[in-house]
Short mmCIF file of C-alpha atoms and ligand atoms in Angstrom, two decimals:
data_model
loop_
_atom_site.label_atom_id
_atom_site.label_comp_id
_atom_site.label_asym_id
_atom_site.label_seq_id
_atom_site.Cartn_x
_atom_site.Cartn_y
_atom_site.Cartn_z
CA MET A 10 98.95 92.22 62.50
CA LEU A 11 95.53 91.31 63.88
CA PHE A 12 95.51 94.64 65.87
CA HIS A 13 96.10 96.42 62.52
CA LEU A 14 93.56 94.39 60.55
CA LEU A 15 90.69 94.28 63.12
CA TYR A 16 90.90 97.17 65.50
CA PRO A 17 90.13 99.76 62.64
CA LEU A 18 86.76 97.85 62.00
CA HIS A 19 85.58 98.62 65.61
CA THR A 20 83.50 101.60 64.35
CA ASN A 21 81.27 99.09 62.66
CA PHE A 22 81.69 96.08 65.03
CA SER A 23 82.01 97.35 68.49
CA ALA A 24 83.11 93.90 69.88
CA LEU A 25 86.57 94.51 67.98
CA ASN A 26 87.17 97.32 70.33
CA VAL A 27 88.65 94.59 72.56
CA PHE A 28 91.80 94.64 70.25
CA LYS A 29 92.79 98.05 71.64
CA TYR A 30 93.62 96.47 74.99
CA ILE A 31 97.05 95.11 75.72
CA SER A 32 95.63 92.70 78.25
CA PHE A 33 93.35 91.03 75.70
CA ARG A 34 96.08 90.86 73.16
CA THR A 35 98.54 89.22 75.68
CA PHE A 36 96.07 86.34 76.34
CA GLY A 37 95.71 86.11 72.54
CA ALA A 38 99.44 85.86 72.12
CA ALA A 39 99.80 83.45 75.07
CA ILE A 40 97.25 80.90 73.63
CA THR A 41 98.63 81.29 70.06
CA ALA A 42 102.24 80.63 71.17
CA VAL A 43 101.50 77.55 73.18
CA VAL A 44 99.22 76.00 70.59
CA ILE A 45 101.83 76.61 67.87
CA CYS A 46 104.67 74.84 69.90
CA MET A 47 102.41 71.99 70.94
CA LEU A 48 100.81 71.25 67.62
CA ALA A 49 103.94 71.67 65.50
CA GLY A 50 106.20 70.03 68.10
CA PRO A 51 105.87 66.40 67.02
CA ALA A 52 106.41 67.31 63.16
CA TYR A 53 109.22 69.49 64.07
CA ILE A 54 110.95 66.78 66.09
CA LYS A 55 110.39 64.28 63.34
CA LEU A 56 112.11 66.84 60.95
CA LEU A 57 115.10 67.11 63.26
CA GLN A 58 115.31 63.36 63.55
CA ARG A 59 115.14 63.00 59.71
CA LYS A 60 117.94 65.50 59.21
CA GLN A 61 119.85 63.49 61.91
CA MET A 62 120.27 66.55 64.23
CA GLY A 63 121.15 64.45 67.17
CA GLN A 64 123.02 65.65 70.17
CA ALA A 65 126.75 64.42 70.83
CA ILE A 66 127.39 63.89 74.60
CA ARG A 67 130.65 64.73 76.15
CA GLU A 68 132.30 61.63 77.71
CA GLU A 69 133.73 63.52 80.76
CA GLY A 70 130.23 64.57 81.91
CA PRO A 71 127.90 62.81 84.37
CA LYS A 72 127.52 59.09 83.02
CA SER A 73 123.66 59.50 83.29
CA HIS A 74 123.83 61.82 80.45
CA LEU A 75 125.48 59.15 78.02
CA SER A 76 121.93 57.65 77.38
CA LYS A 77 120.84 61.05 75.93
CA LYS A 78 123.16 60.57 72.96
CA GLY A 79 121.28 61.25 69.68
CA THR A 80 118.40 63.32 71.23
CA PRO A 81 117.40 65.75 68.53
CA THR A 82 118.70 69.35 69.39
CA MET A 83 117.97 72.69 67.75
CA GLY A 84 114.31 72.55 69.07
CA GLY A 85 114.87 76.29 69.85
CA GLY A 86 113.84 76.86 66.33
CA LEU A 87 110.27 75.84 67.35
CA ILE A 88 110.43 78.31 70.25
CA LEU A 89 111.56 81.04 67.82
CA ILE A 90 108.64 80.35 65.48
CA GLY A 91 106.13 80.40 68.31
CA ILE A 92 107.58 83.77 69.72
CA CYS A 93 107.73 85.44 66.39
CA VAL A 94 104.36 84.37 64.91
CA SER A 95 102.36 85.07 68.00
CA THR A 96 104.11 88.46 68.76
CA LEU A 97 103.61 89.55 65.13
CA LEU A 98 100.09 88.52 65.19
CA TRP A 99 99.01 90.20 68.34
CA SER A 100 101.27 93.29 68.98
CA ASP A 101 101.25 96.88 67.63
CA LEU A 102 103.80 96.72 64.87
CA THR A 103 104.31 100.42 64.95
CA ASN A 104 105.91 99.96 68.35
CA ALA A 105 109.74 100.05 68.03
CA PHE A 106 110.41 98.16 71.22
CA VAL A 107 108.61 95.14 69.76
CA TRP A 108 110.89 95.23 66.69
CA VAL A 109 114.07 95.44 68.86
CA ALA A 110 112.92 92.59 71.03
CA ILE A 111 112.03 90.33 68.02
CA LEU A 112 115.11 91.25 65.85
CA THR A 113 117.56 90.88 68.90
CA THR A 114 115.98 87.53 69.72
CA LEU A 115 116.39 86.39 66.17
CA ALA A 116 119.95 87.67 65.89
CA PHE A 117 121.11 85.69 68.99
CA GLY A 118 119.05 82.79 67.64
CA GLY A 119 121.10 83.03 64.60
CA ILE A 120 124.43 82.99 66.49
CA GLY A 121 123.11 79.84 68.27
CA PHE A 122 122.15 78.31 64.90
CA LEU A 123 125.68 78.78 63.53
CA ASP A 124 127.13 77.08 66.71
CA ASP A 125 124.63 74.22 66.43
CA TYR A 126 124.97 73.79 62.80
CA ARG A 127 128.78 73.38 63.13
CA LYS A 128 128.38 70.91 66.11
CA VAL A 129 125.42 68.76 64.86
CA ILE A 130 125.60 68.92 60.91
CA GLN A 131 129.34 69.54 60.26
CA LYS A 132 130.17 67.27 63.27
CA ASN A 133 132.67 69.71 64.53
CA PRO A 134 132.56 69.26 68.32
CA LYS A 135 133.97 72.73 69.09
CA GLY A 136 131.24 74.44 67.26
CA LEU A 137 131.67 78.13 66.55
CA PRO A 138 134.88 79.15 68.19
CA ALA A 139 134.14 80.91 71.50
CA ARG A 140 135.83 84.18 70.45
CA HIS A 141 133.75 84.42 67.22
CA LYS A 142 130.70 83.66 69.25
CA PHE A 143 131.49 86.46 71.71
CA ILE A 144 132.39 89.02 69.08
CA LEU A 145 128.96 88.26 67.28
CA GLN A 146 127.10 88.58 70.60
CA CYS A 147 128.81 91.95 71.50
CA PHE A 148 128.05 93.19 68.08
CA PHE A 149 124.31 92.47 68.03
CA GLY A 150 124.12 93.28 71.82
CA PHE A 151 125.74 96.69 70.93
CA ILE A 152 123.19 97.32 68.09
CA ALA A 153 120.22 96.60 70.37
CA ALA A 154 121.60 98.69 73.16
CA PHE A 155 122.11 101.55 70.83
CA ALA A 156 118.78 101.35 69.35
CA LEU A 157 117.12 101.30 72.77
CA TYR A 158 119.25 104.24 73.91
CA ARG A 159 117.81 106.25 70.96
CA LEU A 160 114.30 105.11 71.46
CA SER A 161 113.73 106.13 75.14
CA ALA A 162 114.66 109.33 77.10
CA GLU A 163 114.11 107.33 80.32
CA LEU A 164 116.52 104.65 79.48
CA PRO A 165 120.13 105.88 80.37
CA SER A 166 119.31 106.02 84.01
CA LEU A 167 119.70 102.96 86.26
CA LYS A 168 116.96 102.30 88.69
CA PHE A 169 117.32 100.38 91.97
CA PRO A 170 114.73 98.00 93.54
CA PHE A 171 113.87 98.69 97.14
CA PHE A 172 115.18 102.32 96.82
CA LYS A 173 112.71 103.78 94.39
CA GLY A 174 114.13 107.37 94.89
CA TRP A 175 117.62 106.16 93.66
CA SER A 176 118.65 106.70 90.11
CA LEU A 177 122.05 106.62 88.44
CA ASP A 178 122.35 108.52 85.16
CA LEU A 179 124.77 106.51 83.03
CA GLY A 180 124.51 108.77 79.94
CA LEU A 181 126.37 107.19 76.97
CA LEU A 182 127.84 104.53 79.35
CA TYR A 183 124.41 102.99 79.32
CA ILE A 184 125.16 101.55 75.95
CA PRO A 185 127.99 99.24 77.04
CA PHE A 186 126.09 98.41 80.16
CA ALA A 187 122.91 97.35 78.29
CA MET A 188 125.18 95.33 75.88
CA PHE A 189 126.75 93.51 78.95
CA VAL A 190 123.18 92.79 80.25
CA ILE A 191 122.10 91.25 76.84
CA VAL A 192 125.32 89.35 76.35
CA GLY A 193 125.59 88.13 80.01
CA SER A 194 121.94 87.04 79.99
CA SER A 195 122.18 85.14 76.84
CA ASN A 196 125.39 83.23 77.95
CA ALA A 197 123.86 82.59 81.48
CA VAL A 198 120.77 80.93 80.01
CA ASN A 199 123.07 78.91 77.66
CA LEU A 200 125.02 77.61 80.63
CA THR A 201 121.78 76.70 82.45
CA ASP A 202 120.58 74.51 79.59
CA GLY A 203 122.22 71.26 80.71
CA LEU A 204 119.28 69.17 82.17
CA ASP A 205 115.86 68.49 80.69
CA GLY A 206 113.67 71.55 81.19
CA LEU A 207 116.24 73.30 83.47
CA ALA A 208 116.51 76.42 81.37
CA VAL A 209 112.95 76.51 80.14
CA GLY A 210 111.30 76.53 83.51
CA PRO A 211 113.11 79.65 84.97
CA THR A 212 112.69 81.19 81.48
CA ILE A 213 108.90 80.80 81.86
CA THR A 214 108.80 82.30 85.49
CA THR A 215 111.01 85.15 84.47
CA SER A 216 109.21 86.16 81.33
CA VAL A 217 105.80 85.98 83.13
CA THR A 218 107.23 88.19 85.88
CA PHE A 219 108.56 90.57 83.21
CA LEU A 220 105.13 90.48 81.49
CA ILE A 221 103.69 92.05 84.62
CA LEU A 222 106.57 94.48 85.14
CA ALA A 223 106.54 95.77 81.36
CA TYR A 224 102.77 96.12 81.62
CA CYS A 225 103.03 98.27 84.91
CA ALA A 226 105.95 100.37 83.33
CA GLY A 227 103.85 100.97 80.18
CA HIS A 228 100.81 102.08 82.15
CA LEU A 229 100.99 105.67 83.18
CA LYS A 230 98.52 105.42 86.12
CA ILE A 231 99.87 102.29 87.55
CA ALA A 232 103.49 103.38 87.11
CA GLU A 233 102.63 106.51 89.03
CA TYR A 234 100.74 104.68 91.78
CA LEU A 235 103.72 102.13 92.16
CA GLN A 236 106.38 104.96 91.81
CA ILE A 237 108.15 103.01 89.16
CA PRO A 238 109.51 104.73 85.97
CA TYR A 239 106.95 105.12 83.29
CA VAL A 240 108.21 104.04 79.89
CA ALA A 241 105.69 104.90 77.10
CA GLY A 242 105.24 101.93 74.80
CA SER A 243 106.76 99.37 77.02
CA GLY A 244 103.44 97.76 77.85
CA GLU A 245 103.35 96.34 74.31
CA LEU A 246 106.27 94.01 75.38
CA SER A 247 103.86 92.19 77.62
CA ILE A 248 102.65 90.49 74.49
CA PHE A 249 106.24 89.59 73.61
CA CYS A 250 106.68 88.22 77.21
CA ALA A 251 103.49 86.18 76.90
CA SER A 252 104.79 84.74 73.57
CA VAL A 253 108.28 83.87 75.13
CA ALA A 254 106.58 82.31 78.19
CA MET A 255 104.00 80.22 76.40
CA SER A 256 106.28 79.17 73.57
CA CYS A 257 108.69 77.73 76.26
CA LEU A 258 105.62 76.05 77.97
CA GLY A 259 104.72 74.37 74.58
CA PHE A 260 108.26 73.36 74.14
CA LEU A 261 108.51 72.05 77.68
CA TRP A 262 105.86 69.53 76.76
CA PHE A 263 108.60 67.86 74.72
CA ASN A 264 111.65 68.98 76.74
CA THR A 265 110.55 67.62 80.05
CA TYR A 266 112.41 64.65 81.46
CA PRO A 267 113.21 62.45 79.73
CA ALA A 268 113.56 64.92 76.88
CA GLN A 269 112.44 64.14 73.34
CA VAL A 270 114.30 67.34 72.11
CA PHE A 271 116.93 69.88 73.36
CA MET A 272 116.63 73.50 72.45
CA GLY A 273 120.24 73.91 71.39
CA ASP A 274 122.14 77.29 71.29
CA VAL A 275 119.56 78.50 68.75
CA GLY A 276 117.09 78.56 71.66
CA SER A 277 119.17 79.28 74.79
CA LEU A 278 121.14 82.17 73.36
CA ALA A 279 117.95 83.78 71.89
CA LEU A 280 115.90 83.35 75.19
CA GLY A 281 118.54 85.02 77.29
CA ALA A 282 118.69 87.99 74.92
CA ALA A 283 114.95 88.26 74.79
CA LEU A 284 114.66 88.48 78.61
CA ALA A 285 117.40 91.14 78.73
CA ILE A 286 115.63 93.33 76.25
CA VAL A 287 112.44 93.35 78.25
CA ALA A 288 114.46 93.97 81.50
CA ILE A 289 116.22 97.05 79.77
CA VAL A 290 113.07 98.54 78.21
CA SER A 291 110.97 98.22 81.39
CA LYS A 292 113.97 99.69 83.51
CA ASN A 293 114.50 96.57 85.57
CA GLU A 294 117.90 95.51 84.78
CA ILE A 295 118.85 94.79 88.38
CA LEU A 296 115.63 92.86 89.04
CA LEU A 297 116.58 90.54 86.00
CA ALA A 298 119.62 89.42 88.22
CA ILE A 299 117.20 88.78 91.06
CA CYS A 300 114.37 87.09 89.01
CA GLY A 301 116.73 85.13 86.85
CA GLY A 302 118.98 84.18 89.94
CA ILE A 303 119.16 80.61 88.68
CA PHE A 304 120.85 81.83 85.56
CA VAL A 305 123.13 84.03 87.57
CA VAL A 306 124.13 81.31 90.00
CA GLU A 307 124.80 78.88 87.07
CA ALA A 308 127.12 81.48 85.43
CA LEU A 309 128.95 82.35 88.67
CA SER A 310 129.50 78.63 89.37
CA VAL A 311 131.39 78.22 86.17
CA MET A 312 133.34 81.36 86.88
CA ALA A 313 134.19 80.26 90.38
CA GLN A 314 135.23 76.78 89.12
CA VAL A 315 137.30 77.81 86.30
CA THR A 316 139.12 80.58 88.32
CA SER A 317 139.72 78.10 91.23
CA PHE A 318 140.81 75.40 88.97
CA LYS A 319 143.33 77.70 86.99
CA MET A 320 144.70 79.30 90.18
CA THR A 321 144.94 76.42 92.67
CA GLY A 322 144.29 73.32 90.56
CA LYS A 323 141.39 72.59 92.93
CA ARG A 324 137.65 72.43 92.09
CA VAL A 325 134.98 74.37 94.08
CA PHE A 326 132.25 72.09 92.81
CA LYS A 327 132.32 68.37 91.80
CA MET A 328 131.55 69.79 88.38
CA ALA A 329 130.42 73.04 86.84
CA PRO A 330 127.85 74.44 85.98
CA ILE A 331 126.26 73.78 89.37
CA HIS A 332 123.41 71.50 88.24
CA HIS A 333 126.12 68.87 87.44
CA HIS A 334 127.49 69.25 91.08
CA PHE A 335 124.14 68.16 92.38
CA GLU A 336 123.92 65.22 89.98
CA LEU A 337 127.31 64.01 91.06
CA LYS A 338 126.09 64.28 94.56
CA GLY A 339 123.50 61.76 93.69
CA TRP A 340 120.47 63.72 93.29
CA ALA A 341 118.22 62.37 90.48
CA GLU A 342 118.00 64.63 87.39
CA PRO A 343 114.19 65.46 87.97
CA LYS A 344 114.98 66.31 91.53
CA VAL A 345 117.64 68.96 90.52
CA ILE A 346 115.34 70.32 87.91
CA VAL A 347 112.15 70.75 89.96
CA ARG A 348 114.11 72.18 92.86
CA PHE A 349 115.66 74.75 90.62
CA TRP A 350 112.16 75.52 89.29
CA ILE A 351 110.94 76.05 92.83
CA ILE A 352 113.73 78.43 93.59
CA SER A 353 112.92 80.38 90.38
CA ILE A 354 109.30 80.64 91.44
CA LEU A 355 110.25 82.02 94.79
CA LEU A 356 112.67 84.48 93.10
CA ALA A 357 109.84 85.65 90.81
CA LEU A 358 107.68 86.36 93.99
CA VAL A 359 110.46 88.29 95.57
CA THR A 360 110.90 90.26 92.27
CA LEU A 361 107.14 91.11 92.10
CA SER A 362 107.19 92.13 95.88
CA THR A 363 109.61 94.95 94.93
CA LEU A 364 106.82 96.79 93.22
CA LYS A 365 105.34 97.58 96.59
CA LEU A 366 108.48 97.50 98.80
CA ARG A 367 110.93 100.39 99.15
C1 LIG B 427 126.30 74.40 76.87
N1 LIG B 427 125.24 72.36 76.96
C2 LIG B 427 125.14 71.09 77.44
C3 LIG B 427 121.92 71.06 74.04
C4 LIG B 427 121.39 72.37 74.70
C5 LIG B 427 133.04 76.73 80.25
C6 LIG B 427 132.14 75.47 80.44
C7 LIG B 427 131.73 75.38 81.81
C8 LIG B 427 130.94 75.60 79.45
C9 LIG B 427 130.04 74.58 79.58
C10 LIG B 427 129.13 74.61 78.42
O1 LIG B 427 129.58 74.24 77.27
N2 LIG B 427 128.00 75.12 78.54
C11 LIG B 427 127.01 75.49 77.56
C12 LIG B 427 125.82 73.45 77.82
C13 LIG B 427 124.56 70.12 76.37
O2 LIG B 427 123.34 70.61 75.77
C14 LIG B 427 123.31 71.13 74.55
O3 LIG B 427 123.70 72.39 74.54
C15 LIG B 427 122.53 73.21 74.36
C16 LIG B 427 122.58 74.56 75.21
N3 LIG B 427 123.61 75.27 74.81
O4 LIG B 427 120.19 72.72 74.18
O5 LIG B 427 121.79 71.03 72.75
C17 LIG B 427 124.36 68.81 77.18
O6 LIG B 427 123.44 69.14 78.32
C18 LIG B 427 122.51 68.15 78.46
N4 LIG B 427 121.12 68.68 78.32
C19 LIG B 427 120.07 67.85 78.83
N5 LIG B 427 118.77 68.41 78.67
C20 LIG B 427 118.55 69.50 77.92
O7 LIG B 427 117.32 69.85 77.84
O8 LIG B 427 120.37 66.91 79.42
C21 LIG B 427 120.83 69.86 77.58
C22 LIG B 427 119.54 70.31 77.46
C23 LIG B 427 123.58 67.81 76.40
C24 LIG B 427 122.78 66.97 77.48
O9 LIG B 427 123.76 66.07 78.08
O10 LIG B 427 124.46 67.17 75.73
C25 LIG B 427 126.49 70.57 78.09
O11 LIG B 427 126.48 70.36 79.33
O12 LIG B 427 127.31 70.41 77.24
N6 LIG B 427 130.54 73.25 79.90
C26 LIG B 427 130.03 72.37 80.51
O13 LIG B 427 128.96 72.49 80.91
C27 LIG B 427 130.86 71.21 80.94
N7 LIG B 427 131.50 71.48 82.14
C28 LIG B 427 132.77 71.51 82.46
O14 LIG B 427 133.61 71.12 81.57
N8 LIG B 427 133.14 71.80 83.69
C29 LIG B 427 134.44 71.87 84.15
C30 LIG B 427 134.93 73.36 84.49
C31 LIG B 427 136.37 73.37 84.92
C32 LIG B 427 134.58 74.33 83.37
C33 LIG B 427 134.54 71.24 85.54
O15 LIG B 427 133.60 71.41 86.30
O16 LIG B 427 135.51 70.50 85.71
C34 LIG B 427 129.95 69.91 81.07
N9 LIG B 427 129.34 69.58 79.79
C35 LIG B 427 128.96 68.34 79.66
N10 LIG B 427 129.19 67.40 80.54
N11 LIG B 427 128.14 67.93 78.59
C36 LIG B 427 130.71 68.83 81.67
C37 LIG B 427 129.82 67.65 81.69
#
């Protein structure tokens, strides 16, 4: 919005020319997002407390979690406000990728809201039935995938990190593939969100990494130099990534151990979908699995545990998702969290190194 309001005035005030640059607007969005979340956080948490949006804790989980009973949840609403306000303020609103990113994030946030609402307000411990949740995720994932397919000629081909010459043209099959990436990413972040700040940390590292990747993919000269696919208009998603990263950073102020608030499904489902959209647009779907390796391992640990338990009656881990396994091994919660963050930062560095390696 600021871009549309202020940039046209640059002919009279040359300083406003700066609004043309994605880099400047990315910094603007980053600062706006973190300020919104940090300033509005205390009032938002008070509101959740007043509405008695306290988390119920499952008895069968690690005993250390019982003391978390009543911690306000649905803090993801604050993250969504930060993302939407700063993206709408600083990005070029004629860019269709920006709208797909915002609307998909909100749609998945909406699904999470329904689940949280049932659990927290209607006191239904099961929340939204898993089947309904999955159908809604596939529905919105399909719409987003279809919209992206129509928006970019480059999109249907799958690119491979380390092998820059390789390309797999999926044609129409790209739509179910992209839908799978969106739904999978959304659920993986959701499973990771089980310790204070555990999901938020890797979301910050992944969105900062994708900020750089989207910027490179949207810049013709940089894309040519790095021999990565050029996707016209994808650079504008750097602003969206900055909003995601810094809204999460502002939220982490309150979600860090011991958490004053949890994000709820309204936050975790939305953040996973947001990361997937940027990965798809910037042609880095495979890199999302590397950079978001923590999310992938958390999801795989659940699959391995459930499969093994159903087939053999034995567990692979002391408890799934894998963060509970380390807790039950005796690691203090902050130790698990910070070690997962460290791995996430390492994975981000590996991901960025693929820009030069092949
Ligand atoms: C949601 N949610 C947390 C909070 C957060 C199939 C099965 C493995 C699914 C899985 C599951 O339900 N995962 C998704 C994980 C919950 O947090 C709420 O949910 C939101 C995210 N969706 O924002 O609102 C609890 O997580 C803790 N928490 C924090 N800090 C945070 O910042 O401490 C969350 C955020 C909170 C709080 O305790 O109450 C959750 O874990 O429920 N199920 C599980 O994860 C369960 N695992 C399990 O049953 N494993 C089985 C196998 C066979 C599937 C096994 O290993 O035997 C665990 N869930 C819980 N306790 N609560 C079991 C232990």
